[in-house]
mmCIF file of C-alpha atoms in Angstrom:
data_model
loop_
_atom_site.group_PDB
_atom_site.id
_atom_site.type_symbol
_atom_site.label_atom_id
_atom_site.label_comp_id
_atom_site.label_asym_id
_atom_site.label_seq_id
_atom_site.Cartn_x
_atom_site.Cartn_y
_atom_site.Cartn_z
ATOM 1 C CA MET A 1 8.424 -30.979 -41.857
ATOM 2 C CA SER A 2 8.534 -29.548 -38.331
ATOM 3 C CA GLY A 3 8.342 -26.241 -36.525
ATOM 4 C CA PRO A 4 5.825 -23.382 -36.893
ATOM 5 C CA ILE A 5 4.858 -24.163 -40.502
ATOM 6 C CA ALA A 6 4.036 -27.781 -39.680
ATOM 7 C CA THR A 7 2.075 -26.654 -36.637
ATOM 8 C CA LYS A 8 0.058 -24.185 -38.704
ATOM 9 C CA LEU A 9 -0.676 -26.822 -41.350
ATOM 10 C CA LYS A 10 -1.799 -29.294 -38.696
ATOM 11 C CA THR A 11 -4.005 -26.660 -37.095
ATOM 12 C CA ALA A 12 -5.519 -25.690 -40.449
ATOM 13 C CA SER A 13 -6.359 -29.351 -41.087
ATOM 14 C CA GLN A 14 -7.937 -29.679 -37.641
ATOM 15 C CA VAL A 15 -9.974 -26.516 -38.066
ATOM 16 C CA GLY A 16 -11.208 -27.575 -41.502
ATOM 17 C CA ARG A 17 -12.288 -30.955 -40.187
ATOM 18 C CA ILE A 18 -14.034 -29.328 -37.223
ATOM 19 C CA GLY A 19 -15.902 -26.981 -39.564
ATOM 20 C CA ALA A 20 -17.218 -29.936 -41.553
ATOM 21 C CA HIS A 21 -18.463 -31.618 -38.385
ATOM 22 C CA VAL A 22 -20.196 -28.443 -37.166
ATOM 23 C CA LEU A 23 -21.947 -28.089 -40.532
ATOM 24 C CA TYR A 24 -23.072 -31.719 -40.366
ATOM 25 C CA GLU A 25 -24.459 -31.215 -36.868
ATOM 26 C CA GLN A 26 -26.378 -28.113 -37.912
ATOM 27 C CA LEU A 27 -27.975 -30.026 -40.779
ATOM 28 C CA ARG A 28 -28.665 -33.366 -39.049
ATOM 29 C CA ARG A 29 -29.246 -32.266 -35.429
ATOM 30 C CA PRO A 30 -27.999 -35.547 -33.873
ATOM 31 C CA LYS A 31 -29.316 -36.539 -30.449
ATOM 32 C CA PRO A 32 -27.218 -39.428 -29.105
ATOM 33 C CA THR A 33 -28.754 -42.041 -26.848
ATOM 34 C CA SER A 34 -25.594 -43.935 -25.833
ATOM 35 C CA LEU A 35 -22.068 -43.064 -24.732
ATOM 36 C CA ALA A 36 -20.733 -44.269 -28.077
ATOM 37 C CA GLU A 37 -21.347 -40.705 -29.322
ATOM 38 C CA ILE A 38 -20.716 -37.354 -27.644
ATOM 39 C CA PRO A 39 -23.656 -34.922 -27.800
ATOM 40 C CA PRO A 40 -22.675 -31.826 -29.817
ATOM 41 C CA SER A 41 -24.485 -29.426 -27.468
ATOM 42 C CA VAL A 42 -26.634 -29.169 -24.379
ATOM 43 C CA ASP A 43 -29.705 -29.088 -26.623
ATOM 44 C CA ALA A 44 -28.752 -32.540 -27.918
ATOM 45 C CA LEU A 45 -28.817 -34.191 -24.483
ATOM 46 C CA THR A 46 -31.382 -36.955 -24.145
ATOM 47 C CA PRO A 47 -32.638 -38.805 -21.052
ATOM 48 C CA GLU A 48 -31.192 -42.014 -22.509
ATOM 49 C CA TRP A 49 -27.718 -40.519 -22.926
ATOM 50 C CA LEU A 50 -27.795 -38.901 -19.488
ATOM 51 C CA THR A 51 -28.879 -42.208 -17.957
ATOM 52 C CA ALA A 52 -25.783 -43.854 -19.425
ATOM 53 C CA ALA A 53 -23.542 -41.029 -18.185
ATOM 54 C CA LEU A 54 -24.946 -40.471 -14.692
ATOM 55 C CA CYS A 55 -26.537 -43.730 -13.566
ATOM 56 C CA LYS A 56 -23.586 -46.114 -13.914
ATOM 57 C CA GLY A 57 -23.407 -48.476 -10.970
ATOM 58 C CA HIS A 58 -27.077 -47.986 -10.065
ATOM 59 C CA PRO A 59 -29.124 -50.740 -11.755
ATOM 60 C CA GLY A 60 -32.702 -49.709 -12.430
ATOM 61 C CA ALA A 61 -31.987 -45.972 -12.146
ATOM 62 C CA TRP A 62 -32.667 -43.759 -15.129
ATOM 63 C CA VAL A 63 -33.085 -40.113 -16.031
ATOM 64 C CA THR A 64 -36.674 -39.112 -16.750
ATOM 65 C CA GLY A 65 -36.122 -35.493 -17.751
ATOM 66 C CA VAL A 66 -33.633 -32.643 -18.082
ATOM 67 C CA SER A 67 -33.949 -28.864 -18.220
ATOM 68 C CA THR A 68 -31.403 -26.073 -18.599
ATOM 69 C CA THR A 69 -31.129 -23.130 -16.224
ATOM 70 C CA SER A 70 -28.377 -20.524 -15.873
ATOM 71 C CA GLY A 71 -25.182 -20.367 -17.889
ATOM 72 C CA SER A 72 -22.581 -18.385 -19.770
ATOM 73 C CA ASP A 73 -20.500 -18.569 -22.941
ATOM 74 C CA GLY A 74 -16.792 -18.097 -23.544
ATOM 75 C CA SER A 75 -14.163 -20.521 -24.782
ATOM 76 C CA THR A 76 -16.787 -23.132 -23.826
ATOM 77 C CA THR A 77 -20.554 -23.094 -23.292
ATOM 78 C CA ARG A 78 -21.464 -23.526 -19.641
ATOM 79 C CA ARG A 79 -24.927 -24.433 -18.392
ATOM 80 C CA VAL A 80 -26.525 -25.781 -15.214
ATOM 81 C CA LEU A 81 -28.766 -28.787 -15.793
ATOM 82 C CA ARG A 82 -31.683 -29.852 -13.605
ATOM 83 C CA ILE A 83 -31.959 -33.630 -13.745
ATOM 84 C CA ASP A 84 -35.054 -35.691 -12.851
ATOM 85 C CA TYR A 85 -34.775 -39.405 -12.029
ATOM 86 C CA ASN A 86 -37.125 -42.281 -11.410
ATOM 87 C CA ASP A 87 -37.621 -43.533 -7.856
ATOM 88 C CA VAL A 88 -34.485 -45.706 -7.977
ATOM 89 C CA GLY A 89 -32.346 -42.769 -9.096
ATOM 90 C CA ARG A 90 -33.747 -40.464 -6.438
ATOM 91 C CA ALA A 91 -33.202 -43.083 -3.728
ATOM 92 C CA ALA A 92 -29.577 -43.469 -4.876
ATOM 93 C CA GLY A 93 -28.970 -39.759 -4.305
ATOM 94 C CA LEU A 94 -27.820 -39.119 -7.877
ATOM 95 C CA PRO A 95 -27.042 -35.470 -8.653
ATOM 96 C CA THR A 96 -30.090 -33.405 -9.516
ATOM 97 C CA SER A 97 -28.111 -30.263 -10.374
ATOM 98 C CA VAL A 98 -25.184 -30.729 -12.749
ATOM 99 C CA PHE A 99 -22.727 -28.229 -14.186
ATOM 100 C CA CYS A 100 -22.295 -28.894 -17.897
ATOM 101 C CA LYS A 101 -19.501 -27.641 -20.147
ATOM 102 C CA SER A 102 -19.569 -28.244 -23.906
ATOM 103 C CA THR A 103 -18.283 -26.880 -27.217
ATOM 104 C CA PRO A 104 -21.218 -26.518 -29.631
ATOM 105 C CA ARG A 105 -19.771 -23.621 -31.623
ATOM 106 C CA PHE A 106 -17.087 -23.666 -34.295
ATOM 107 C CA THR A 107 -15.156 -20.833 -32.614
ATOM 108 C CA SER A 108 -15.029 -22.727 -29.303
ATOM 109 C CA ARG A 109 -13.737 -25.876 -30.947
ATOM 110 C CA ALA A 110 -11.189 -23.973 -33.040
ATOM 111 C CA VAL A 111 -9.709 -22.584 -29.795
ATOM 112 C CA THR A 112 -9.866 -25.636 -27.522
ATOM 113 C CA VAL A 113 -8.845 -28.466 -29.875
ATOM 114 C CA PRO A 114 -5.427 -27.169 -31.066
ATOM 115 C CA ALA A 115 -4.516 -26.290 -27.469
ATOM 116 C CA ALA A 116 -5.722 -29.711 -26.190
ATOM 117 C CA ALA A 117 -7.407 -27.709 -23.430
ATOM 118 C CA LEU A 118 -10.338 -30.016 -22.788
ATOM 119 C CA GLU A 119 -8.163 -33.126 -22.950
ATOM 120 C CA CYS A 120 -6.144 -31.591 -20.113
ATOM 121 C CA GLU A 121 -9.240 -30.931 -18.052
ATOM 122 C CA ALA A 122 -10.496 -34.464 -18.575
ATOM 123 C CA LEU A 123 -7.069 -35.725 -17.482
ATOM 124 C CA PHE A 124 -7.255 -33.597 -14.341
ATOM 125 C CA TYR A 125 -10.664 -34.849 -13.233
ATOM 126 C CA ASP A 126 -9.948 -38.452 -14.169
ATOM 127 C CA ARG A 127 -6.406 -38.937 -12.792
ATOM 128 C CA ILE A 128 -5.428 -35.987 -10.608
ATOM 129 C CA ARG A 129 -8.496 -34.667 -8.790
ATOM 130 C CA PRO A 130 -9.184 -37.917 -6.830
ATOM 131 C CA GLY A 131 -5.797 -37.606 -5.070
ATOM 132 C CA LEU A 132 -6.018 -33.931 -4.109
ATOM 133 C CA ASP A 133 -7.222 -32.644 -0.763
ATOM 134 C CA LEU A 134 -8.419 -29.238 -1.888
ATOM 135 C CA ASP A 135 -11.673 -27.496 -2.729
ATOM 136 C CA ALA A 136 -12.448 -28.256 -6.380
ATOM 137 C CA PRO A 137 -15.495 -29.767 -8.095
ATOM 138 C CA HIS A 138 -15.847 -33.482 -8.719
ATOM 139 C CA GLY A 139 -16.338 -34.826 -12.236
ATOM 140 C CA TYR A 140 -19.196 -37.199 -13.149
ATOM 141 C CA TYR A 141 -18.585 -37.711 -16.861
ATOM 142 C CA LEU A 142 -15.987 -36.201 -19.200
ATOM 143 C CA ALA A 143 -15.465 -36.904 -22.889
ATOM 144 C CA VAL A 144 -13.616 -35.183 -25.735
ATOM 145 C CA ASP A 145 -13.410 -36.056 -29.437
ATOM 146 C CA ASN A 146 -10.610 -34.183 -31.188
ATOM 147 C CA ARG A 147 -11.754 -35.089 -34.697
ATOM 148 C CA SER A 148 -15.104 -33.348 -34.387
ATOM 149 C CA GLY A 149 -14.186 -31.020 -31.539
ATOM 150 C CA ARG A 150 -17.193 -32.220 -29.563
ATOM 151 C CA SER A 151 -16.881 -32.318 -25.804
ATOM 152 C CA MET A 152 -19.277 -32.907 -22.940
ATOM 153 C CA PHE A 153 -18.308 -32.470 -19.306
ATOM 154 C CA LEU A 154 -20.762 -33.160 -16.492
ATOM 155 C CA MET A 155 -19.471 -31.946 -13.137
ATOM 156 C CA GLU A 156 -20.551 -31.121 -9.635
ATOM 157 C CA ASP A 157 -22.620 -27.944 -9.477
ATOM 158 C CA VAL A 158 -20.795 -26.480 -6.486
ATOM 159 C CA ALA A 159 -23.114 -23.472 -6.359
ATOM 160 C CA THR A 160 -25.878 -25.896 -5.336
ATOM 161 C CA THR A 161 -23.956 -28.594 -3.454
ATOM 162 C CA ARG A 162 -21.739 -26.214 -1.466
ATOM 163 C CA GLY A 163 -23.466 -22.831 -1.710
ATOM 164 C CA VAL A 164 -20.452 -21.118 -3.281
ATOM 165 C CA VAL A 165 -20.271 -17.805 -5.152
ATOM 166 C CA PHE A 166 -18.107 -17.552 -8.261
ATOM 167 C CA GLY A 167 -15.407 -14.896 -8.147
ATOM 168 C CA ASP A 168 -15.305 -11.657 -10.118
ATOM 169 C CA PRO A 169 -12.787 -8.825 -9.598
ATOM 170 C CA THR A 170 -15.473 -6.254 -10.426
ATOM 171 C CA LYS A 171 -17.935 -7.593 -7.842
ATOM 172 C CA HIS A 172 -16.211 -9.408 -4.974
ATOM 173 C CA TYR A 173 -13.655 -8.286 -2.431
ATOM 174 C CA ILE A 174 -11.062 -10.866 -1.394
ATOM 175 C CA ASP A 175 -10.102 -10.259 2.230
ATOM 176 C CA ARG A 176 -6.944 -11.405 4.006
ATOM 177 C CA SER A 177 -8.437 -14.728 5.101
ATOM 178 C CA ARG A 178 -9.525 -15.637 1.582
ATOM 179 C CA ALA A 179 -6.138 -14.522 0.198
ATOM 180 C CA GLU A 180 -4.479 -16.939 2.622
ATOM 181 C CA SER A 181 -6.843 -19.666 1.418
ATOM 182 C CA ILE A 182 -5.736 -19.009 -2.173
ATOM 183 C CA VAL A 183 -2.041 -19.486 -1.443
ATOM 184 C CA THR A 184 -2.729 -22.490 0.794
ATOM 185 C CA THR A 185 -4.758 -24.141 -1.983
ATOM 186 C CA LEU A 186 -1.959 -23.569 -4.492
ATOM 187 C CA ALA A 187 0.671 -24.830 -2.047
ATOM 188 C CA THR A 188 -1.381 -27.997 -1.530
ATOM 189 C CA LEU A 189 -1.618 -28.580 -5.277
ATOM 190 C CA HIS A 190 2.036 -27.809 -5.941
ATOM 191 C CA GLY A 191 3.370 -29.789 -2.985
ATOM 192 C CA LYS A 192 1.418 -32.888 -3.933
ATOM 193 C CA LEU A 193 2.967 -33.048 -7.420
ATOM 194 C CA TRP A 194 6.342 -31.389 -6.843
ATOM 195 C CA GLU A 195 8.893 -32.960 -9.226
ATOM 196 C CA SER A 196 6.488 -35.873 -9.505
ATOM 197 C CA PRO A 197 7.620 -39.061 -11.324
ATOM 198 C CA ARG A 198 4.087 -39.131 -12.760
ATOM 199 C CA PHE A 199 5.207 -36.533 -15.311
ATOM 200 C CA ALA A 200 7.143 -39.365 -16.945
ATOM 201 C CA GLY A 201 4.191 -41.719 -16.553
ATOM 202 C CA ASP A 202 0.433 -41.185 -16.579
ATOM 203 C CA LEU A 203 0.845 -37.375 -16.721
ATOM 204 C CA ALA A 204 3.426 -37.369 -19.526
ATOM 205 C CA SER A 205 1.008 -35.533 -21.829
ATOM 206 C CA VAL A 206 1.021 -32.440 -19.577
ATOM 207 C CA LYS A 207 3.202 -29.904 -21.401
ATOM 208 C CA ASP A 208 5.786 -27.727 -19.729
ATOM 209 C CA THR A 209 4.902 -24.042 -19.745
ATOM 210 C CA LEU A 210 7.475 -23.006 -22.354
ATOM 211 C CA ARG A 211 6.397 -25.680 -24.810
ATOM 212 C CA TRP A 212 2.725 -24.879 -24.197
ATOM 213 C CA GLN A 213 3.226 -21.196 -24.960
ATOM 214 C CA THR A 214 5.493 -21.888 -27.943
ATOM 215 C CA ASP A 215 2.882 -24.209 -29.452
ATOM 216 C CA VAL A 216 0.194 -21.582 -28.948
ATOM 217 C CA ASN A 217 2.401 -18.914 -30.536
ATOM 218 C CA ASP A 218 2.869 -21.193 -33.558
ATOM 219 C CA THR A 219 -0.869 -21.851 -33.818
ATOM 220 C CA ILE A 220 -2.556 -18.479 -33.331
ATOM 221 C CA ALA A 221 -1.527 -14.833 -33.459
ATOM 222 C CA PHE A 222 -0.869 -14.661 -29.734
ATOM 223 C CA PRO A 223 1.946 -12.048 -29.846
ATOM 224 C CA LYS A 224 -0.018 -9.820 -32.257
ATOM 225 C CA ARG A 225 -3.172 -9.960 -30.149
ATOM 226 C CA THR A 226 -1.133 -9.127 -27.047
ATOM 227 C CA VAL A 227 -0.036 -5.836 -28.637
ATOM 228 C CA ILE A 228 -3.598 -5.077 -29.733
ATOM 229 C CA GLY A 229 -4.723 -5.758 -26.168
ATOM 230 C CA PHE A 230 -2.083 -3.359 -24.847
ATOM 231 C CA ASP A 231 -3.456 -0.573 -27.024
ATOM 232 C CA ARG A 232 -7.049 -1.268 -25.992
ATOM 233 C CA ALA A 233 -6.254 -1.307 -22.272
ATOM 234 C CA GLU A 234 -3.484 1.297 -21.984
ATOM 235 C CA SER A 235 -5.676 3.786 -20.123
ATOM 236 C CA VAL A 236 -5.662 1.611 -16.970
ATOM 237 C CA PHE A 237 -1.886 1.064 -16.867
ATOM 238 C CA PRO A 238 0.381 2.976 -14.468
ATOM 239 C CA SER A 239 2.473 5.503 -16.370
ATOM 240 C CA ALA A 240 5.715 3.572 -15.762
ATOM 241 C CA PHE A 241 4.284 0.571 -17.612
ATOM 242 C CA ARG A 242 3.124 2.407 -20.733
ATOM 243 C CA THR A 243 6.664 2.579 -22.113
ATOM 244 C CA ARG A 244 7.035 -1.249 -22.085
ATOM 245 C CA ARG A 245 4.710 -2.067 -25.011
ATOM 246 C CA GLY A 246 7.457 -3.724 -27.034
ATOM 247 C CA ASP A 247 9.011 -5.602 -24.107
ATOM 248 C CA ILE A 248 6.103 -7.645 -22.807
ATOM 249 C CA PHE A 249 6.110 -10.755 -24.970
ATOM 250 C CA ASP A 250 9.871 -11.189 -24.773
ATOM 251 C CA ALA A 251 9.584 -10.884 -20.994
ATOM 252 C CA LEU A 252 6.948 -13.609 -20.954
ATOM 253 C CA MET A 253 9.089 -16.015 -22.964
ATOM 254 C CA THR A 254 12.150 -15.233 -20.821
ATOM 255 C CA SER A 255 10.172 -15.889 -17.651
ATOM 256 C CA LEU A 256 8.954 -19.238 -19.001
ATOM 257 C CA ALA A 257 12.478 -20.236 -20.030
ATOM 258 C CA LEU A 258 13.454 -19.939 -16.362
ATOM 259 C CA HIS A 259 11.080 -22.831 -15.618
ATOM 260 C CA LYS A 260 13.338 -25.198 -17.570
ATOM 261 C CA SER A 261 16.134 -24.917 -15.020
ATOM 262 C CA ALA A 262 13.907 -24.816 -11.931
ATOM 263 C CA PRO A 263 12.013 -27.516 -10.038
ATOM 264 C CA THR A 264 8.584 -27.991 -11.589
ATOM 265 C CA THR A 265 5.175 -29.015 -10.421
ATOM 266 C CA LEU A 266 1.624 -29.189 -11.734
ATOM 267 C CA LEU A 267 0.199 -25.741 -12.430
ATOM 268 C CA HIS A 268 -3.428 -24.774 -12.864
ATOM 269 C CA SER A 269 -2.086 -21.993 -15.148
ATOM 270 C CA ASP A 270 -5.333 -19.969 -15.332
ATOM 271 C CA VAL A 271 -5.852 -18.884 -11.743
ATOM 272 C CA HIS A 272 -7.526 -15.524 -12.343
ATOM 273 C CA SER A 273 -10.233 -14.556 -9.885
ATOM 274 C CA ARG A 274 -13.121 -15.760 -12.064
ATOM 275 C CA ASN A 275 -11.761 -19.306 -11.833
ATOM 276 C CA TRP A 276 -12.006 -19.233 -8.041
ATOM 277 C CA TYR A 277 -15.162 -19.531 -6.001
ATOM 278 C CA LEU A 278 -15.887 -18.160 -2.537
ATOM 279 C CA THR A 279 -17.088 -20.752 -0.029
ATOM 280 C CA PRO A 280 -19.532 -19.919 2.787
ATOM 281 C CA ASP A 281 -16.885 -20.636 5.451
ATOM 282 C CA GLY A 282 -14.513 -17.951 4.146
ATOM 283 C CA GLY A 283 -12.369 -20.244 2.012
ATOM 284 C CA MET A 284 -11.668 -20.445 -1.707
ATOM 285 C CA GLY A 285 -12.145 -23.209 -4.262
ATOM 286 C CA LEU A 286 -10.601 -23.581 -7.708
ATOM 287 C CA TYR A 287 -12.205 -24.789 -10.935
ATOM 288 C CA ASP A 288 -11.747 -24.652 -14.751
ATOM 289 C CA TRP A 289 -8.670 -26.894 -15.027
ATOM 290 C CA GLN A 290 -8.363 -26.956 -18.820
ATOM 291 C CA LEU A 291 -4.945 -25.257 -19.029
ATOM 292 C CA ILE A 292 -2.889 -27.421 -16.660
ATOM 293 C CA SER A 293 0.845 -27.438 -17.344
ATOM 294 C CA ARG A 294 4.206 -28.145 -15.687
ATOM 295 C CA GLY A 295 6.328 -25.266 -14.476
ATOM 296 C CA SER A 296 7.415 -22.982 -11.667
ATOM 297 C CA TRP A 297 5.109 -22.611 -8.691
ATOM 298 C CA ALA A 298 5.449 -18.827 -8.808
ATOM 299 C CA MET A 299 3.590 -18.526 -12.103
ATOM 300 C CA ASP A 300 0.378 -19.676 -10.412
ATOM 301 C CA VAL A 301 0.961 -17.667 -7.243
ATOM 302 C CA ALA A 302 1.815 -14.385 -8.986
ATOM 303 C CA TYR A 303 -1.135 -14.778 -11.368
ATOM 304 C CA ALA A 304 -3.593 -15.550 -8.574
ATOM 305 C CA LEU A 305 -2.560 -12.686 -6.289
ATOM 306 C CA SER A 306 -2.354 -10.134 -9.085
ATOM 307 C CA SER A 307 -5.915 -10.917 -10.177
ATOM 308 C CA ALA A 308 -7.648 -11.539 -6.853
ATOM 309 C CA LEU A 309 -6.325 -8.678 -4.726
ATOM 310 C CA THR A 310 -6.688 -4.947 -4.977
ATOM 311 C CA VAL A 311 -3.439 -3.136 -5.673
ATOM 312 C CA GLU A 312 -3.338 -1.778 -2.124
ATOM 313 C CA ASP A 313 -4.021 -5.137 -0.446
ATOM 314 C CA ARG A 314 -1.519 -6.961 -2.610
ATOM 315 C CA ARG A 315 1.169 -4.427 -1.706
ATOM 316 C CA ALA A 316 0.362 -4.754 1.999
ATOM 317 C CA TRP A 317 0.035 -8.558 2.176
ATOM 318 C CA GLU A 318 2.186 -10.183 -0.500
ATOM 319 C CA ARG A 319 5.360 -10.643 1.577
ATOM 320 C CA ASP A 320 3.374 -12.406 4.294
ATOM 321 C CA LEU A 321 1.443 -14.426 1.718
ATOM 322 C CA ILE A 322 4.631 -15.677 0.080
ATOM 323 C CA THR A 323 5.957 -16.669 3.515
ATOM 324 C CA LEU A 324 2.706 -18.542 4.160
ATOM 325 C CA TYR A 325 2.942 -20.252 0.768
ATOM 326 C CA VAL A 326 6.501 -21.438 1.491
ATOM 327 C CA ASP A 327 5.388 -22.855 4.838
ATOM 328 C CA ARG A 328 2.316 -24.625 3.390
ATOM 329 C CA LEU A 329 4.295 -25.945 0.419
ATOM 330 C CA ALA A 330 6.739 -27.726 2.708
ATOM 331 C CA ALA A 331 3.838 -29.150 4.715
ATOM 332 C CA ALA A 332 2.269 -30.500 1.502
ATOM 333 C CA GLY A 333 5.399 -32.323 0.359
ATOM 334 C CA GLY A 334 7.371 -29.604 -1.395
ATOM 335 C CA PRO A 335 10.890 -28.406 -0.504
ATOM 336 C CA PRO A 336 11.796 -25.782 2.131
ATOM 337 C CA LEU A 337 12.275 -22.763 -0.165
ATOM 338 C CA THR A 338 14.379 -19.918 1.195
ATOM 339 C CA ALA A 339 12.667 -16.576 1.646
ATOM 340 C CA ASP A 340 15.017 -14.711 -0.705
ATOM 341 C CA ASP A 341 14.786 -17.282 -3.480
ATOM 342 C CA ALA A 342 11.007 -17.476 -3.206
ATOM 343 C CA TRP A 343 10.644 -13.694 -3.360
ATOM 344 C CA LEU A 344 12.866 -13.374 -6.436
ATOM 345 C CA THR A 345 11.056 -16.197 -8.231
ATOM 346 C CA TYR A 346 7.710 -14.571 -7.445
ATOM 347 C CA ARG A 347 8.911 -11.242 -8.829
ATOM 348 C CA GLN A 348 9.943 -12.923 -12.092
ATOM 349 C CA GLN A 349 6.632 -14.609 -12.861
ATOM 350 C CA PRO A 350 3.720 -12.137 -13.329
ATOM 351 C CA PHE A 351 3.989 -12.004 -17.131
ATOM 352 C CA HIS A 352 1.965 -15.117 -17.928
ATOM 353 C CA GLY A 353 -1.205 -13.752 -16.341
ATOM 354 C CA LEU A 354 -0.639 -10.326 -17.892
ATOM 355 C CA VAL A 355 -0.259 -11.694 -21.429
ATOM 356 C CA PHE A 356 -3.305 -13.932 -21.093
ATOM 357 C CA TRP A 357 -5.450 -10.917 -20.277
ATOM 358 C CA LEU A 358 -3.901 -8.721 -22.959
ATOM 359 C CA TYR A 359 -4.748 -11.513 -25.401
ATOM 360 C CA THR A 360 -8.278 -11.733 -23.992
ATOM 361 C CA ILE A 361 -9.101 -8.069 -24.484
ATOM 362 C CA GLY A 362 -7.191 -8.063 -27.774
ATOM 363 C CA ALA A 363 -9.229 -10.903 -29.284
ATOM 364 C CA GLY A 364 -10.313 -10.710 -32.915
ATOM 365 C CA ARG A 365 -13.806 -11.003 -34.354
ATOM 366 C CA MET A 366 -13.411 -14.711 -35.166
ATOM 367 C CA GLN A 367 -12.474 -15.585 -31.583
ATOM 368 C CA PRO A 368 -15.025 -16.271 -28.842
ATOM 369 C CA ALA A 369 -15.592 -13.407 -26.401
ATOM 370 C CA MET A 370 -13.876 -15.043 -23.448
ATOM 371 C CA GLN A 371 -14.461 -12.378 -20.787
ATOM 372 C CA PRO A 372 -16.272 -9.026 -20.432
ATOM 373 C CA ASP A 373 -14.009 -6.045 -21.113
ATOM 374 C CA GLU A 374 -14.587 -4.608 -17.640
ATOM 375 C CA VAL A 375 -13.162 -7.805 -16.110
ATOM 376 C CA SER A 376 -10.156 -7.691 -18.431
ATOM 377 C CA LEU A 377 -9.489 -4.066 -17.527
ATOM 378 C CA ALA A 378 -9.782 -4.755 -13.791
ATOM 379 C CA ASN A 379 -7.249 -7.572 -14.074
ATOM 380 C CA LEU A 380 -4.857 -5.615 -16.268
ATOM 381 C CA GLU A 381 -4.834 -2.622 -13.940
ATOM 382 C CA ARG A 382 -3.881 -4.883 -11.041
ATOM 383 C CA MET A 383 -1.330 -6.908 -13.011
ATOM 384 C CA THR A 384 0.530 -3.977 -14.518
ATOM 385 C CA ASN A 385 0.787 -2.327 -11.124
ATOM 386 C CA MET A 386 2.273 -5.541 -9.732
ATOM 387 C CA ILE A 387 4.921 -5.616 -12.477
ATOM 388 C CA VAL A 388 5.897 -2.012 -11.775
ATOM 389 C CA ASP A 389 5.873 -2.464 -7.978
ATOM 390 C CA LEU A 390 8.014 -5.620 -8.130
ATOM 391 C CA ASP A 391 10.329 -4.290 -10.856
ATOM 392 C CA SER A 392 9.661 -7.577 -12.637
ATOM 393 C CA PHE A 393 11.428 -6.694 -15.881
ATOM 394 C CA ASP A 394 14.633 -6.101 -13.943
ATOM 395 C CA ALA A 395 14.100 -9.250 -11.867
ATOM 396 C CA LEU A 396 14.388 -11.347 -15.043
ATOM 397 C CA ARG A 397 18.019 -10.291 -15.339
ATOM 398 C CA ARG A 398 18.950 -11.620 -11.880
#
């Protein structure tokens, strides 16, 4: 058996198995002491386990204590850990502030396991991040178990190590310099892995964008939730967009089909403004790499600019920003795209970001609350204006 029915049956089996593991953890409250087992939550972390994860290569160093500070919850549970070491650990300069991401809740695991989201992020930090010259956190320890849905990621706490501020379209203004940093960062990423032979080798598990979306459609009610999201957010749409309710998901799938005949590269795929951080020197860094895929460069660029910039700034700067992207892409190892081709491709690719945020605000009661509604509405107002301004529905017919 293959196709959507097989996918749904596989997902149902995964979800049932995950539920049994979550119930076991709630009853037994395991607290692992070695890396042979992944802690089910931040509360289950022990000094012994953290010593094994963080003190490798430093004989005699060990963790003496751990406490939890700030954090947030969405598709994963995110916390900042304060780590204490013995004298050997302190002398070795081991990280005392660590960003931790885990999946203690059933709803988090039910979302991340079928999509292989955390496997992708572990792949990024293990095999891709070391070769990239861009501003992104470093990973210390990353582990995922698909049977139980447990995951535990320990990463650089860039807020402490680099003094960054995490982005938010309702709180932070992205000026021209930071907008240029965004497209330069994406050009660096895309140029490094443009048509890379690694996609047939150690990165073969990275799905192309069309397959990724098709698998998600077969697993969860993505199209249905997109329509629900449209109805919840319609008040912020420009009037010219409100007549396109029934056209959006088909436009997304058409735009992704274009990737199959175009040169592909590694995409972050979730480049909304809350996955960027603002550095003290006026630059931008990128984190949360759990949705990496292969596809057209323009999907990342259109998504990033539509989320990060005000409508007015995006209208004023986007031509220049696309020109800058083309220039930086060539410098990073990509091809010399022509201005006309780049502009058309950019116009065709804003639907991925739009549908992600319609899905986010359209989420059901059994799904984790991934983002505050005010953030979703801010993004959707910007994204729908971009689609109208660029006549993106018509661009798909070119």
